[in-house]
Amino acid sequence: MEWLFAGLGLLILLLAGDLLVRGAVNLALRLGIPALIVSLTIVAFGTSAPELLISIKAILDNAPGLALGNVVGSNTANILLVLGVPAIISRLHTARCDTRKSYVVMLMVSVGFVALCFLGP
């Protein structure tokens, strides 16, 4: 019975992911903005919501290590698996856009996060 639920959950996840991507592309087309902007905001928040809720629950249960591990592990898996596996399967084609400012902001946030981890509150 557990295998049936796992398979059903995977099927629902695949269908929901497809609907999310199609909806994000349609939203970008309707608003006339690049799909990258929509994916960096709406899709990113939607896919990160479970981690956010788990981290909030961990903090409320006085388990800060669980919250931190959840965030770091989720981000590591997202970077390595969600971007890496499709890149291995097929070449990734992206529209040319200037992301240098985004890289600087991401680098500053990452350095700040590491500093907070080592220095503590």
PDB file of C-alpha atoms in Angstrom:
ATOM      1  CA  MET A   1       0.000   0.000   0.000  1.00  0.00           C
ATOM      2  CA  GLU A   2       2.909   2.343   0.747  1.00  0.00           C
ATOM      3  CA  TRP A   3       4.265   1.844  -2.787  1.00  0.00           C
ATOM      4  CA  LEU A   4       0.893   2.807  -4.218  1.00  0.00           C
ATOM      5  CA  PHE A   5       0.860   6.027  -2.197  1.00  0.00           C
ATOM      6  CA  ALA A   6       4.466   6.786  -3.143  1.00  0.00           C
ATOM      7  CA  GLY A   7       3.716   6.244  -6.829  1.00  0.00           C
ATOM      8  CA  LEU A   8       0.555   8.314  -6.629  1.00  0.00           C
ATOM      9  CA  GLY A   9       2.433  11.086  -4.846  1.00  0.00           C
ATOM     10  CA  LEU A  10       5.145  11.069  -7.516  1.00  0.00           C
ATOM     11  CA  LEU A  11       2.537  11.237 -10.275  1.00  0.00           C
ATOM     12  CA  ILE A  12       0.778  14.161  -8.594  1.00  0.00           C
ATOM     13  CA  LEU A  13       4.137  15.892  -8.098  1.00  0.00           C
ATOM     14  CA  LEU A  14       4.990  15.524 -11.798  1.00  0.00           C
ATOM     15  CA  LEU A  15       1.591  16.830 -12.910  1.00  0.00           C
ATOM     16  CA  ALA A  16       1.673  19.738 -10.461  1.00  0.00           C
ATOM     17  CA  GLY A  17       5.204  20.661 -11.534  1.00  0.00           C
ATOM     18  CA  ASP A  18       4.112  20.714 -15.166  1.00  0.00           C
ATOM     19  CA  LEU A  19       1.129  22.919 -14.304  1.00  0.00           C
ATOM     20  CA  LEU A  20       3.372  25.272 -12.313  1.00  0.00           C
ATOM     21  CA  VAL A  21       5.810  25.702 -15.199  1.00  0.00           C
ATOM     22  CA  ARG A  22       3.049  26.214 -17.770  1.00  0.00           C
ATOM     23  CA  GLY A  23       1.296  28.711 -15.519  1.00  0.00           C
ATOM     24  CA  ALA A  24       4.504  30.653 -14.899  1.00  0.00           C
ATOM     25  CA  VAL A  25       5.264  30.844 -18.626  1.00  0.00           C
ATOM     26  CA  ASN A  26       1.715  32.004 -19.386  1.00  0.00           C
ATOM     27  CA  LEU A  27       1.928  34.623 -16.641  1.00  0.00           C
ATOM     28  CA  ALA A  28       5.207  35.921 -18.030  1.00  0.00           C
ATOM     29  CA  LEU A  29       3.736  36.118 -21.536  1.00  0.00           C
ATOM     30  CA  ARG A  30       0.602  37.933 -20.350  1.00  0.00           C
ATOM     31  CA  LEU A  31       2.553  40.459 -18.300  1.00  0.00           C
ATOM     32  CA  GLY A  32       5.212  40.886 -20.975  1.00  0.00           C
ATOM     33  CA  ILE A  33       8.108  40.195 -18.629  1.00  0.00           C
ATOM     34  CA  PRO A  34      10.932  37.683 -19.033  1.00  0.00           C
ATOM     35  CA  ALA A  35      10.182  34.159 -17.818  1.00  0.00           C
ATOM     36  CA  LEU A  36      13.395  34.353 -15.761  1.00  0.00           C
ATOM     37  CA  ILE A  37      11.861  37.065 -13.560  1.00  0.00           C
ATOM     38  CA  VAL A  38       8.738  34.986 -12.954  1.00  0.00           C
ATOM     39  CA  SER A  39      10.811  31.915 -12.147  1.00  0.00           C
ATOM     40  CA  LEU A  40      13.033  33.854  -9.747  1.00  0.00           C
ATOM     41  CA  THR A  41      10.015  35.101  -7.804  1.00  0.00           C
ATOM     42  CA  ILE A  42       6.761  33.171  -8.024  1.00  0.00           C
ATOM     43  CA  VAL A  43       8.094  29.716  -8.879  1.00  0.00           C
ATOM     44  CA  ALA A  44      10.966  30.039  -6.409  1.00  0.00           C
ATOM     45  CA  PHE A  45       8.621  30.994  -3.573  1.00  0.00           C
ATOM     46  CA  GLY A  46       6.136  28.264  -4.457  1.00  0.00           C
ATOM     47  CA  THR A  47       8.761  25.552  -4.487  1.00  0.00           C
ATOM     48  CA  SER A  48      10.411  26.834  -1.301  1.00  0.00           C
ATOM     49  CA  ALA A  49       7.202  27.073   0.715  1.00  0.00           C
ATOM     50  CA  PRO A  50       7.488  23.526   2.177  1.00  0.00           C
ATOM     51  CA  GLU A  51      11.016  24.219   3.443  1.00  0.00           C
ATOM     52  CA  LEU A  52       9.846  27.508   4.930  1.00  0.00           C
ATOM     53  CA  LEU A  53       7.012  25.830   6.816  1.00  0.00           C
ATOM     54  CA  ILE A  54       9.243  23.006   8.062  1.00  0.00           C
ATOM     55  CA  SER A  55      11.848  25.501   9.281  1.00  0.00           C
ATOM     56  CA  ILE A  56       9.209  27.581  11.071  1.00  0.00           C
ATOM     57  CA  LYS A  57       7.838  24.427  12.727  1.00  0.00           C
ATOM     58  CA  ALA A  58      11.368  23.396  13.761  1.00  0.00           C
ATOM     59  CA  ILE A  59      12.004  26.805  15.343  1.00  0.00           C
ATOM     60  CA  LEU A  60       8.676  26.659  17.186  1.00  0.00           C
ATOM     61  CA  ASP A  61       9.654  23.195  18.480  1.00  0.00           C
ATOM     62  CA  ASN A  62      12.996  24.634  19.696  1.00  0.00           C
ATOM     63  CA  ALA A  63      15.067  22.701  17.139  1.00  0.00           C
ATOM     64  CA  PRO A  64      17.217  25.353  15.434  1.00  0.00           C
ATOM     65  CA  GLY A  65      19.655  22.746  14.116  1.00  0.00           C
ATOM     66  CA  LEU A  66      16.836  21.051  12.233  1.00  0.00           C
ATOM     67  CA  ALA A  67      15.747  24.376  10.747  1.00  0.00           C
ATOM     68  CA  LEU A  68      19.273  25.246   9.628  1.00  0.00           C
ATOM     69  CA  GLY A  69      19.902  21.759   8.248  1.00  0.00           C
ATOM     70  CA  ASN A  70      16.616  21.876   6.363  1.00  0.00           C
ATOM     71  CA  VAL A  71      17.478  25.175   4.680  1.00  0.00           C
ATOM     72  CA  VAL A  72      21.081  24.303   3.835  1.00  0.00           C
ATOM     73  CA  GLY A  73      20.221  20.779   2.686  1.00  0.00           C
ATOM     74  CA  SER A  74      17.311  21.952   0.576  1.00  0.00           C
ATOM     75  CA  ASN A  75      19.352  24.645  -1.140  1.00  0.00           C
ATOM     76  CA  THR A  76      22.227  22.248  -1.766  1.00  0.00           C
ATOM     77  CA  ALA A  77      19.884  19.652  -3.262  1.00  0.00           C
ATOM     78  CA  ASN A  78      18.169  22.284  -5.387  1.00  0.00           C
ATOM     79  CA  ILE A  79      21.435  23.552  -6.809  1.00  0.00           C
ATOM     80  CA  LEU A  80      23.038  20.163  -7.379  1.00  0.00           C
ATOM     81  CA  LEU A  81      20.045  18.045  -8.387  1.00  0.00           C
ATOM     82  CA  VAL A  82      17.419  20.358  -9.807  1.00  0.00           C
ATOM     83  CA  LEU A  83      19.879  22.182 -12.033  1.00  0.00           C
ATOM     84  CA  GLY A  84      22.506  19.468 -12.429  1.00  0.00           C
ATOM     85  CA  VAL A  85      20.414  16.491 -13.505  1.00  0.00           C
ATOM     86  CA  PRO A  86      18.648  18.303 -16.376  1.00  0.00           C
ATOM     87  CA  ALA A  87      22.013  19.715 -17.474  1.00  0.00           C
ATOM     88  CA  ILE A  88      23.390  16.166 -17.638  1.00  0.00           C
ATOM     89  CA  ILE A  89      20.374  14.867 -19.562  1.00  0.00           C
ATOM     90  CA  SER A  90      20.182  17.693 -22.084  1.00  0.00           C
ATOM     91  CA  ARG A  91      21.908  20.960 -22.827  1.00  0.00           C
ATOM     92  CA  LEU A  92      20.299  23.905 -21.032  1.00  0.00           C
ATOM     93  CA  HIS A  93      19.355  26.802 -23.276  1.00  0.00           C
ATOM     94  CA  THR A  94      18.648  30.125 -21.594  1.00  0.00           C
ATOM     95  CA  ALA A  95      17.916  33.556 -22.958  1.00  0.00           C
ATOM     96  CA  ARG A  96      20.739  36.026 -22.747  1.00  0.00           C
ATOM     97  CA  CYS A  97      20.197  38.474 -19.938  1.00  0.00           C
ATOM     98  CA  ASP A  98      22.385  40.484 -17.637  1.00  0.00           C
ATOM     99  CA  THR A  99      22.626  38.576 -14.355  1.00  0.00           C
ATOM    100  CA  ARG A 100      25.789  40.182 -13.008  1.00  0.00           C
ATOM    101  CA  LYS A 101      23.853  42.193 -10.412  1.00  0.00           C
ATOM    102  CA  SER A 102      22.075  39.033  -9.277  1.00  0.00           C
ATOM    103  CA  TYR A 103      25.405  37.249  -8.863  1.00  0.00           C
ATOM    104  CA  VAL A 104      26.721  40.044  -6.651  1.00  0.00           C
ATOM    105  CA  VAL A 105      23.607  39.994  -4.460  1.00  0.00           C
ATOM    106  CA  MET A 106      23.655  36.178  -4.194  1.00  0.00           C
ATOM    107  CA  LEU A 107      27.340  36.248  -3.274  1.00  0.00           C
ATOM    108  CA  MET A 108      26.752  38.873  -0.566  1.00  0.00           C
ATOM    109  CA  VAL A 109      23.827  36.923   0.892  1.00  0.00           C
ATOM    110  CA  SER A 110      25.854  33.690   0.877  1.00  0.00           C
ATOM    111  CA  VAL A 111      28.825  35.332   2.605  1.00  0.00           C
ATOM    112  CA  GLY A 112      26.470  36.859   5.170  1.00  0.00           C
ATOM    113  CA  PHE A 113      24.865  33.481   5.808  1.00  0.00           C
ATOM    114  CA  VAL A 114      28.221  31.776   6.318  1.00  0.00           C
ATOM    115  CA  ALA A 115      29.314  34.585   8.649  1.00  0.00           C
ATOM    116  CA  LEU A 116      26.146  34.191  10.721  1.00  0.00           C
ATOM    117  CA  CYS A 117      26.686  30.429  10.903  1.00  0.00           C
ATOM    118  CA  PHE A 118      30.211  30.832  12.248  1.00  0.00           C
ATOM    119  CA  LEU A 119      29.714  33.904  14.439  1.00  0.00           C
ATOM    120  CA  GLY A 120      26.335  33.001  15.877  1.00  0.00           C
ATOM    121  CA  PRO A 121      23.726  35.457  17.131  1.00  0.00           C
TER     122      PRO A 121
END
